[in-house]
Amino acid sequence: MTLEAPGAFKPETGFTLNRRFSASAAGFPPLSRLLRTTLPCSFLRISVPKTLVSTPSSNITAVVESNSAAVTEVEKEKLSDPPAKRLKWVDEGYEMRVFTDDFIKSNGEKSVNLQRELSREADILVVVGVTNQESVKWIQSNSGKVENIICFESSPGLANKLGGSYVESQSDGSFLGRISGVSQLKKSNQTVEVVKTVSEAWERHNSDDIRFCILVIINAYIRPVPILKNLGSKGFSTLNCMVKNCGSQMLNCLLDPNCRKALQCLNKCSPADQVCNYRCITSYESPNLEAFSLCVLQKNNCLELDAKIPEKPYVPPMAKFRGKGLCHEVAEDVFVGWLGGLDWSWRVVAGLNPAYDQFPCQYQLFYRGKAKGSFWYEPVFQVKMLEGEMVWRRRRYRVKKGKVPGTFYFSVLDNGVVSNEFWTVVDAPDDLSWGLFHYSGAARVAGQSYTGAVLVSPNGAYPDEAERGRLVLALEKCGIKEWELFTVDNCSCADPPLGIPEGSTLHSVIEVQK
């Protein structure tokens, strides 16, 4: 399967290249980070040996190529490293390689090897930002046997194929345009859905969504991808379960304008598209939506879904704080952070997951509850509703210690669905000037698993340049490059609904400057 690496992307708001997640899942800073670099054109290819396609151990190899001879090895790493690592977290058999397309002109060994792989092994070719006509002609001449070809931001002379059938693209060369149409060779609901899902995910421009694009195509045309098994509809059995067990909740939801809008919005999302799904939920949440979800999903699992917390990557917690070995109480105190001296524990500077880490004005509240041993986490954040209005949202997580100090299990009931997460305190300097927290989670009955990370500081500002080396190392522990992070918009954050329950307590061991 072949995939093209991102070419020249238009920078969006966010950190400069050396400053940084764009989240949700799961990626670069706005695609501006998946390629905050200015690569004129490149392509990424993932190949699956055809004799092994049906076996779970099939190797999937990816190749990225750019037409810029000036592209450095570091820039090539930026194109290939995060998607490649995250694909391996899904399946160790996935492998990705990166090339710049200047080798095509040389007719050297690399060119010959790529020709051979395209003619014999590649099942998917992804072309990104390729407009040079010599490169275009080379791809046209050597990709005829590839069953799946998708082209992003490339020459309109490059054809898209899915499942061996050609798919029309718009005149500007964007991948499948905005679902401009499927050719007469194959008109199937599956192809239309794949086009829609991949197009929308690509436009969000982050590394997790680029991985998602690749997995959707693998799942549809090469072999099943277990984490996308919820893409299949259960049809009548789902409806029967809902009517039998949740009739009153369904009726109340349909009669509630907000709940009805939420269902209409969710119906337009791919079941595995967490960014789209969570935006619908946060835009239209209501008591009736919570009751509907609680009955249909949490209590009766009418969609018959099951998702588990990802085991990869495993991120070890920091070993020491202020010269002493990290213990559970100190790790909790790091979470509590600046609460007491400030009205919040931390503010989120940047995040990785595109679904959950990129909301504006994120405040974190960590505190100890009145009950012995209880610990709570309450994030407060803004949501831009689909109609454009800005609203505040708040969640409440129960937190329990993990076996290893610095690791924790979080659980939350979010609009009727329980999510369980495994969090790690990755690093925090002695003065608590910043912190890095990593998490892996799953909403089991929604069929969604995810990973993410948040960079935090007391005021929402990026850490000083003097801390950059330590921060980069902490991010490396998570398998994250600094430039992948999405910058959180911390402007216009007036009047957040903060505060913690009366009787709660804060730090147990460490002292924080007030």
JSON list of C-alpha atoms in Angstrom, two decimals, residues 104-284:
[
{"chain": "A", "resi": 104, "resn": "ILE", "atom": "CA", "xyz": [13.03, 9.68, -9.84]},
{"chain": "A", "resi": 105, "resn": "LYS", "atom": "CA", "xyz": [15.02, 11.85, -12.22]},
{"chain": "A", "resi": 106, "resn": "SER", "atom": "CA", "xyz": [18.23, 9.96, -11.49]},
{"chain": "A", "resi": 107, "resn": "ASN", "atom": "CA", "xyz": [16.94, 6.52, -12.52]},
{"chain": "A", "resi": 108, "resn": "GLY", "atom": "CA", "xyz": [19.18, 5.19, -9.77]},
{"chain": "A", "resi": 109, "resn": "GLU", "atom": "CA", "xyz": [18.78, 2.24, -7.41]},
{"chain": "A", "resi": 110, "resn": "LYS", "atom": "CA", "xyz": [16.07, 3.90, -5.31]},
{"chain": "A", "resi": 111, "resn": "SER", "atom": "CA", "xyz": [14.01, 4.63, -8.39]},
{"chain": "A", "resi": 112, "resn": "VAL", "atom": "CA", "xyz": [14.35, 1.04, -9.61]},
{"chain": "A", "resi": 113, "resn": "ASN", "atom": "CA", "xyz": [13.41, -0.32, -6.17]},
{"chain": "A", "resi": 114, "resn": "LEU", "atom": "CA", "xyz": [10.34, 1.87, -5.98]},
{"chain": "A", "resi": 115, "resn": "GLN", "atom": "CA", "xyz": [9.29, 0.85, -9.49]},
{"chain": "A", "resi": 116, "resn": "ARG", "atom": "CA", "xyz": [9.57, -2.78, -8.44]},
{"chain": "A", "resi": 117, "resn": "GLU", "atom": "CA", "xyz": [7.55, -2.27, -5.27]},
{"chain": "A", "resi": 118, "resn": "LEU", "atom": "CA", "xyz": [4.82, -0.37, -7.10]},
{"chain": "A", "resi": 119, "resn": "SER", "atom": "CA", "xyz": [4.56, -3.08, -9.74]},
{"chain": "A", "resi": 120, "resn": "ARG", "atom": "CA", "xyz": [4.72, -6.09, -7.42]},
{"chain": "A", "resi": 121, "resn": "GLU", "atom": "CA", "xyz": [3.88, -5.27, -3.82]},
{"chain": "A", "resi": 122, "resn": "ALA", "atom": "CA", "xyz": [2.18, -1.94, -3.25]},
{"chain": "A", "resi": 123, "resn": "ASP", "atom": "CA", "xyz": [-1.51, -2.04, -2.42]},
{"chain": "A", "resi": 124, "resn": "ILE", "atom": "CA", "xyz": [-1.93, 1.64, -1.63]},
{"chain": "A", "resi": 125, "resn": "LEU", "atom": "CA", "xyz": [-0.19, 4.68, -3.05]},
{"chain": "A", "resi": 126, "resn": "VAL", "atom": "CA", "xyz": [-0.80, 8.01, -1.35]},
{"chain": "A", "resi": 127, "resn": "VAL", "atom": "CA", "xyz": [0.42, 11.10, -3.17]},
{"chain": "A", "resi": 128, "resn": "VAL", "atom": "CA", "xyz": [0.68, 14.42, -1.35]},
{"chain": "A", "resi": 129, "resn": "GLY", "atom": "CA", "xyz": [1.56, 17.78, -2.85]},
{"chain": "A", "resi": 130, "resn": "VAL", "atom": "CA", "xyz": [2.97, 16.38, -6.12]},
{"chain": "A", "resi": 131, "resn": "THR", "atom": "CA", "xyz": [2.59, 18.88, -8.97]},
{"chain": "A", "resi": 132, "resn": "ASN", "atom": "CA", "xyz": [5.93, 18.66, -10.80]},
{"chain": "A", "resi": 133, "resn": "GLN", "atom": "CA", "xyz": [5.02, 17.29, -14.23]},
{"chain": "A", "resi": 134, "resn": "GLU", "atom": "CA", "xyz": [8.05, 15.01, -14.50]},
{"chain": "A", "resi": 135, "resn": "SER", "atom": "CA", "xyz": [7.09, 13.43, -11.17]},
{"chain": "A", "resi": 136, "resn": "VAL", "atom": "CA", "xyz": [3.45, 13.25, -12.21]},
{"chain": "A", "resi": 137, "resn": "LYS", "atom": "CA", "xyz": [4.35, 11.38, -15.41]},
{"chain": "A", "resi": 138, "resn": "TRP", "atom": "CA", "xyz": [6.60, 9.00, -13.50]},
{"chain": "A", "resi": 139, "resn": "ILE", "atom": "CA", "xyz": [3.81, 8.16, -11.07]},
{"chain": "A", "resi": 140, "resn": "GLN", "atom": "CA", "xyz": [1.32, 7.74, -13.91]},
{"chain": "A", "resi": 141, "resn": "SER", "atom": "CA", "xyz": [3.67, 5.35, -15.69]},
{"chain": "A", "resi": 142, "resn": "ASN", "atom": "CA", "xyz": [4.55, 3.24, -12.66]},
{"chain": "A", "resi": 143, "resn": "SER", "atom": "CA", "xyz": [1.38, 3.02, -10.57]},
{"chain": "A", "resi": 144, "resn": "GLY", "atom": "CA", "xyz": [-0.96, 1.22, -12.97]},
{"chain": "A", "resi": 145, "resn": "LYS", "atom": "CA", "xyz": [-0.98, -2.00, -10.96]},
{"chain": "A", "resi": 146, "resn": "VAL", "atom": "CA", "xyz": [-1.68, -0.31, -7.62]},
{"chain": "A", "resi": 147, "resn": "GLU", "atom": "CA", "xyz": [-5.25, -1.03, -6.52]},
{"chain": "A", "resi": 148, "resn": "ASN", "atom": "CA", "xyz": [-5.64, 2.02, -4.27]},
{"chain": "A", "resi": 149, "resn": "ILE", "atom": "CA", "xyz": [-4.30, 5.50, -5.04]},
{"chain": "A", "resi": 150, "resn": "ILE", "atom": "CA", "xyz": [-5.25, 8.65, -3.17]},
{"chain": "A", "resi": 151, "resn": "CYS", "atom": "CA", "xyz": [-3.88, 12.08, -4.02]},
{"chain": "A", "resi": 152, "resn": "PHE", "atom": "CA", "xyz": [-3.89, 15.06, -1.69]},
{"chain": "A", "resi": 153, "resn": "GLU", "atom": "CA", "xyz": [-3.17, 18.60, -2.90]},
{"chain": "A", "resi": 154, "resn": "SER", "atom": "CA", "xyz": [-1.59, 17.23, -6.06]},
{"chain": "A", "resi": 155, "resn": "SER", "atom": "CA", "xyz": [-1.82, 17.60, -9.83]},
{"chain": "A", "resi": 156, "resn": "PRO", "atom": "CA", "xyz": [-5.31, 16.88, -11.25]},
{"chain": "A", "resi": 157, "resn": "GLY", "atom": "CA", "xyz": [-3.52, 14.66, -13.76]},
{"chain": "A", "resi": 158, "resn": "LEU", "atom": "CA", "xyz": [-3.04, 12.05, -11.03]},
{"chain": "A", "resi": 159, "resn": "ALA", "atom": "CA", "xyz": [-5.92, 9.59, -10.77]},
{"chain": "A", "resi": 160, "resn": "ASN", "atom": "CA", "xyz": [-7.50, 8.32, -7.56]},
{"chain": "A", "resi": 161, "resn": "LYS", "atom": "CA", "xyz": [-8.41, 4.66, -7.23]},
{"chain": "A", "resi": 162, "resn": "LEU", "atom": "CA", "xyz": [-10.16, 2.71, -4.50]},
{"chain": "A", "resi": 163, "resn": "GLY", "atom": "CA", "xyz": [-10.53, -1.04, -4.68]},
{"chain": "A", "resi": 164, "resn": "GLY", "atom": "CA", "xyz": [-9.23, -1.02, -8.25]},
{"chain": "A", "resi": 165, "resn": "SER", "atom": "CA", "xyz": [-11.85, 1.48, -9.46]},
{"chain": "A", "resi": 166, "resn": "TYR", "atom": "CA", "xyz": [-11.20, 5.08, -10.41]},
{"chain": "A", "resi": 167, "resn": "VAL", "atom": "CA", "xyz": [-12.71, 7.89, -8.40]},
{"chain": "A", "resi": 168, "resn": "GLU", "atom": "CA", "xyz": [-13.12, 11.39, -9.78]},
{"chain": "A", "resi": 169, "resn": "SER", "atom": "CA", "xyz": [-11.23, 14.29, -8.26]},
{"chain": "A", "resi": 170, "resn": "GLN", "atom": "CA", "xyz": [-11.85, 18.01, -8.45]},
{"chain": "A", "resi": 171, "resn": "SER", "atom": "CA", "xyz": [-9.97, 20.20, -10.88]},
{"chain": "A", "resi": 172, "resn": "ASP", "atom": "CA", "xyz": [-7.75, 21.58, -8.10]},
{"chain": "A", "resi": 173, "resn": "GLY", "atom": "CA", "xyz": [-6.29, 18.12, -7.49]},
{"chain": "A", "resi": 174, "resn": "SER", "atom": "CA", "xyz": [-7.60, 17.81, -3.94]},
{"chain": "A", "resi": 175, "resn": "PHE", "atom": "CA", "xyz": [-8.20, 14.23, -2.88]},
{"chain": "A", "resi": 176, "resn": "LEU", "atom": "CA", "xyz": [-11.55, 13.22, -4.27]},
{"chain": "A", "resi": 177, "resn": "GLY", "atom": "CA", "xyz": [-12.49, 16.87, -4.06]},
{"chain": "A", "resi": 178, "resn": "ARG", "atom": "CA", "xyz": [-15.38, 17.13, -1.70]},
{"chain": "A", "resi": 179, "resn": "ILE", "atom": "CA", "xyz": [-16.69, 13.80, -2.81]},
{"chain": "A", "resi": 180, "resn": "SER", "atom": "CA", "xyz": [-17.11, 14.99, -6.34]},
{"chain": "A", "resi": 181, "resn": "GLY", "atom": "CA", "xyz": [-18.30, 11.62, -7.50]},
{"chain": "A", "resi": 182, "resn": "VAL", "atom": "CA", "xyz": [-17.42, 7.99, -8.13]},
{"chain": "A", "resi": 183, "resn": "SER", "atom": "CA", "xyz": [-16.73, 6.82, -11.66]},
{"chain": "A", "resi": 184, "resn": "GLN", "atom": "CA", "xyz": [-18.85, 4.31, -13.51]},
{"chain": "A", "resi": 185, "resn": "LEU", "atom": "CA", "xyz": [-16.27, 1.58, -12.81]},
{"chain": "A", "resi": 186, "resn": "LYS", "atom": "CA", "xyz": [-17.57, 1.21, -9.28]},
{"chain": "A", "resi": 187, "resn": "LYS", "atom": "CA", "xyz": [-20.39, 2.95, -7.50]},
{"chain": "A", "resi": 188, "resn": "SER", "atom": "CA", "xyz": [-20.70, 1.46, -4.06]},
{"chain": "A", "resi": 189, "resn": "ASN", "atom": "CA", "xyz": [-21.89, 2.79, -0.75]},
{"chain": "A", "resi": 190, "resn": "GLN", "atom": "CA", "xyz": [-18.61, 1.65, 0.76]},
{"chain": "A", "resi": 191, "resn": "THR", "atom": "CA", "xyz": [-16.55, 3.73, -1.68]},
{"chain": "A", "resi": 192, "resn": "VAL", "atom": "CA", "xyz": [-18.69, 6.81, -1.13]},
{"chain": "A", "resi": 193, "resn": "GLU", "atom": "CA", "xyz": [-18.34, 6.41, 2.65]},
{"chain": "A", "resi": 194, "resn": "VAL", "atom": "CA", "xyz": [-14.57, 5.90, 2.43]},
{"chain": "A", "resi": 195, "resn": "VAL", "atom": "CA", "xyz": [-14.25, 9.00, 0.24]},
{"chain": "A", "resi": 196, "resn": "LYS", "atom": "CA", "xyz": [-16.27, 11.06, 2.70]},
{"chain": "A", "resi": 197, "resn": "THR", "atom": "CA", "xyz": [-14.45, 9.80, 5.79]},
{"chain": "A", "resi": 198, "resn": "VAL", "atom": "CA", "xyz": [-10.94, 10.14, 4.39]},
{"chain": "A", "resi": 199, "resn": "SER", "atom": "CA", "xyz": [-11.59, 13.56, 2.84]},
{"chain": "A", "resi": 200, "resn": "GLU", "atom": "CA", "xyz": [-12.97, 15.02, 6.07]},
{"chain": "A", "resi": 201, "resn": "ALA", "atom": "CA", "xyz": [-10.19, 13.51, 8.20]},
{"chain": "A", "resi": 202, "resn": "TRP", "atom": "CA", "xyz": [-7.46, 14.82, 5.90]},
{"chain": "A", "resi": 203, "resn": "GLU", "atom": "CA", "xyz": [-8.85, 18.34, 6.01]},
{"chain": "A", "resi": 204, "resn": "ARG", "atom": "CA", "xyz": [-8.32, 18.43, 9.78]},
{"chain": "A", "resi": 205, "resn": "HIS", "atom": "CA", "xyz": [-4.58, 18.29, 9.14]},
{"chain": "A", "resi": 206, "resn": "ASN", "atom": "CA", "xyz": [-3.12, 16.37, 12.05]},
{"chain": "A", "resi": 207, "resn": "SER", "atom": "CA", "xyz": [-1.04, 13.24, 12.42]},
{"chain": "A", "resi": 208, "resn": "ASP", "atom": "CA", "xyz": [-3.68, 11.10, 14.13]},
{"chain": "A", "resi": 209, "resn": "ASP", "atom": "CA", "xyz": [-6.16, 11.86, 11.37]},
{"chain": "A", "resi": 210, "resn": "ILE", "atom": "CA", "xyz": [-3.58, 11.02, 8.71]},
{"chain": "A", "resi": 211, "resn": "ARG", "atom": "CA", "xyz": [-3.08, 7.66, 10.38]},
{"chain": "A", "resi": 212, "resn": "PHE", "atom": "CA", "xyz": [-6.87, 7.32, 10.50]},
{"chain": "A", "resi": 213, "resn": "CYS", "atom": "CA", "xyz": [-7.07, 7.95, 6.72]},
{"chain": "A", "resi": 214, "resn": "ILE", "atom": "CA", "xyz": [-4.59, 5.16, 6.08]},
{"chain": "A", "resi": 215, "resn": "LEU", "atom": "CA", "xyz": [-6.34, 2.72, 8.41]},
{"chain": "A", "resi": 216, "resn": "VAL", "atom": "CA", "xyz": [-9.74, 3.39, 6.84]},
{"chain": "A", "resi": 217, "resn": "ILE", "atom": "CA", "xyz": [-8.38, 2.44, 3.43]},
{"chain": "A", "resi": 218, "resn": "ILE", "atom": "CA", "xyz": [-6.58, -0.64, 4.77]},
{"chain": "A", "resi": 219, "resn": "ASN", "atom": "CA", "xyz": [-9.78, -1.70, 6.51]},
{"chain": "A", "resi": 220, "resn": "ALA", "atom": "CA", "xyz": [-11.96, -1.21, 3.43]},
{"chain": "A", "resi": 221, "resn": "TYR", "atom": "CA", "xyz": [-9.75, -2.64, 0.69]},
{"chain": "A", "resi": 222, "resn": "ILE", "atom": "CA", "xyz": [-6.89, -4.69, 2.12]},
{"chain": "A", "resi": 223, "resn": "ARG", "atom": "CA", "xyz": [-7.76, -6.43, 5.37]},
{"chain": "A", "resi": 224, "resn": "PRO", "atom": "CA", "xyz": [-9.85, -5.74, 8.49]},
{"chain": "A", "resi": 225, "resn": "VAL", "atom": "CA", "xyz": [-8.38, -3.35, 11.04]},
{"chain": "A", "resi": 226, "resn": "PRO", "atom": "CA", "xyz": [-9.65, -4.46, 14.46]},
{"chain": "A", "resi": 227, "resn": "ILE", "atom": "CA", "xyz": [-9.83, -0.97, 15.98]},
{"chain": "A", "resi": 228, "resn": "LEU", "atom": "CA", "xyz": [-12.17, 0.06, 13.13]},
{"chain": "A", "resi": 229, "resn": "LYS", "atom": "CA", "xyz": [-14.56, -2.84, 13.49]},
{"chain": "A", "resi": 230, "resn": "ASN", "atom": "CA", "xyz": [-17.27, -0.45, 14.65]},
{"chain": "A", "resi": 231, "resn": "LEU", "atom": "CA", "xyz": [-17.44, 1.03, 11.14]},
{"chain": "A", "resi": 232, "resn": "GLY", "atom": "CA", "xyz": [-19.88, -1.73, 10.26]},
{"chain": "A", "resi": 233, "resn": "SER", "atom": "CA", "xyz": [-23.55, -1.03, 10.95]},
{"chain": "A", "resi": 234, "resn": "LYS", "atom": "CA", "xyz": [-25.60, -3.51, 12.98]},
{"chain": "A", "resi": 235, "resn": "GLY", "atom": "CA", "xyz": [-28.80, -2.38, 11.24]},
{"chain": "A", "resi": 236, "resn": "PHE", "atom": "CA", "xyz": [-32.05, -3.90, 12.45]},
{"chain": "A", "resi": 237, "resn": "SER", "atom": "CA", "xyz": [-30.64, -5.48, 15.61]},
{"chain": "A", "resi": 238, "resn": "THR", "atom": "CA", "xyz": [-29.56, -2.04, 16.84]},
{"chain": "A", "resi": 239, "resn": "LEU", "atom": "CA", "xyz": [-32.94, -0.47, 16.14]},
{"chain": "A", "resi": 240, "resn": "ASN", "atom": "CA", "xyz": [-34.76, -3.37, 17.78]},
{"chain": "A", "resi": 241, "resn": "CYS", "atom": "CA", "xyz": [-32.60, -3.05, 20.91]},
{"chain": "A", "resi": 242, "resn": "MET", "atom": "CA", "xyz": [-33.25, 0.70, 21.09]},
{"chain": "A", "resi": 243, "resn": "VAL", "atom": "CA", "xyz": [-37.02, 0.40, 20.68]},
{"chain": "A", "resi": 244, "resn": "LYS", "atom": "CA", "xyz": [-37.29, -2.52, 23.10]},
{"chain": "A", "resi": 245, "resn": "ASN", "atom": "CA", "xyz": [-35.17, -1.05, 25.90]},
{"chain": "A", "resi": 246, "resn": "CYS", "atom": "CA", "xyz": [-35.07, 2.70, 25.42]},
{"chain": "A", "resi": 247, "resn": "GLY", "atom": "CA", "xyz": [-38.36, 3.77, 23.86]},
{"chain": "A", "resi": 248, "resn": "SER", "atom": "CA", "xyz": [-39.07, 6.64, 26.23]},
{"chain": "A", "resi": 249, "resn": "GLN", "atom": "CA", "xyz": [-35.50, 7.95, 26.03]},
{"chain": "A", "resi": 250, "resn": "MET", "atom": "CA", "xyz": [-35.68, 7.87, 22.22]},
{"chain": "A", "resi": 251, "resn": "LEU", "atom": "CA", "xyz": [-38.95, 9.78, 22.20]},
{"chain": "A", "resi": 252, "resn": "ASN", "atom": "CA", "xyz": [-37.70, 12.39, 24.67]},
{"chain": "A", "resi": 253, "resn": "CYS", "atom": "CA", "xyz": [-34.58, 12.89, 22.60]},
{"chain": "A", "resi": 254, "resn": "LEU", "atom": "CA", "xyz": [-36.48, 13.32, 19.35]},
{"chain": "A", "resi": 255, "resn": "LEU", "atom": "CA", "xyz": [-38.78, 15.89, 20.98]},
{"chain": "A", "resi": 256, "resn": "ASP", "atom": "CA", "xyz": [-35.81, 17.86, 22.38]},
{"chain": "A", "resi": 257, "resn": "PRO", "atom": "CA", "xyz": [-34.34, 20.21, 19.71]},
{"chain": "A", "resi": 258, "resn": "ASN", "atom": "CA", "xyz": [-30.79, 19.97, 21.10]},
{"chain": "A", "resi": 259, "resn": "CYS", "atom": "CA", "xyz": [-30.86, 16.19, 21.43]},
{"chain": "A", "resi": 260, "resn": "ARG", "atom": "CA", "xyz": [-32.38, 15.83, 17.97]},
{"chain": "A", "resi": 261, "resn": "LYS", "atom": "CA", "xyz": [-29.64, 18.05, 16.50]},
{"chain": "A", "resi": 262, "resn": "ALA", "atom": "CA", "xyz": [-27.01, 15.91, 18.24]},
{"chain": "A", "resi": 263, "resn": "LEU", "atom": "CA", "xyz": [-28.38, 12.72, 16.66]},
{"chain": "A", "resi": 264, "resn": "GLN", "atom": "CA", "xyz": [-28.61, 14.34, 13.23]},
{"chain": "A", "resi": 265, "resn": "CYS", "atom": "CA", "xyz": [-25.03, 15.57, 13.59]},
{"chain": "A", "resi": 266, "resn": "LEU", "atom": "CA", "xyz": [-23.74, 12.17, 14.77]},
{"chain": "A", "resi": 267, "resn": "ASN", "atom": "CA", "xyz": [-25.49, 10.46, 11.88]},
{"chain": "A", "resi": 268, "resn": "LYS", "atom": "CA", "xyz": [-23.25, 12.42, 9.50]},
{"chain": "A", "resi": 269, "resn": "CYS", "atom": "CA", "xyz": [-20.06, 11.23, 11.22]},
{"chain": "A", "resi": 270, "resn": "SER", "atom": "CA", "xyz": [-18.19, 8.03, 10.56]},
{"chain": "A", "resi": 271, "resn": "PRO", "atom": "CA", "xyz": [-18.61, 5.85, 13.69]},
{"chain": "A", "resi": 272, "resn": "ALA", "atom": "CA", "xyz": [-14.82, 5.75, 14.13]},
{"chain": "A", "resi": 273, "resn": "ASP", "atom": "CA", "xyz": [-14.31, 9.48, 13.59]},
{"chain": "A", "resi": 274, "resn": "GLN", "atom": "CA", "xyz": [-13.82, 10.67, 17.16]},
{"chain": "A", "resi": 275, "resn": "VAL", "atom": "CA", "xyz": [-13.25, 14.30, 16.23]},
{"chain": "A", "resi": 276, "resn": "CYS", "atom": "CA", "xyz": [-16.56, 14.56, 14.38]},
{"chain": "A", "resi": 277, "resn": "ASN", "atom": "CA", "xyz": [-18.48, 12.57, 17.00]},
{"chain": "A", "resi": 278, "resn": "TYR", "atom": "CA", "xyz": [-17.21, 14.48, 20.02]},
{"chain": "A", "resi": 279, "resn": "ARG", "atom": "CA", "xyz": [-17.78, 17.85, 18.37]},
{"chain": "A", "resi": 280, "resn": "CYS", "atom": "CA", "xyz": [-21.43, 16.91, 17.87]},
{"chain": "A", "resi": 281, "resn": "ILE", "atom": "CA", "xyz": [-21.77, 15.77, 21.49]},
{"chain": "A", "resi": 282, "resn": "THR", "atom": "CA", "xyz": [-20.13, 18.84, 23.04]},
{"chain": "A", "resi": 283, "resn": "SER", "atom": "CA", "xyz": [-22.11, 21.18, 20.78]},
{"chain": "A", "resi": 284, "resn": "TYR", "atom": "CA", "xyz": [-25.53, 19.79, 21.64]}
]
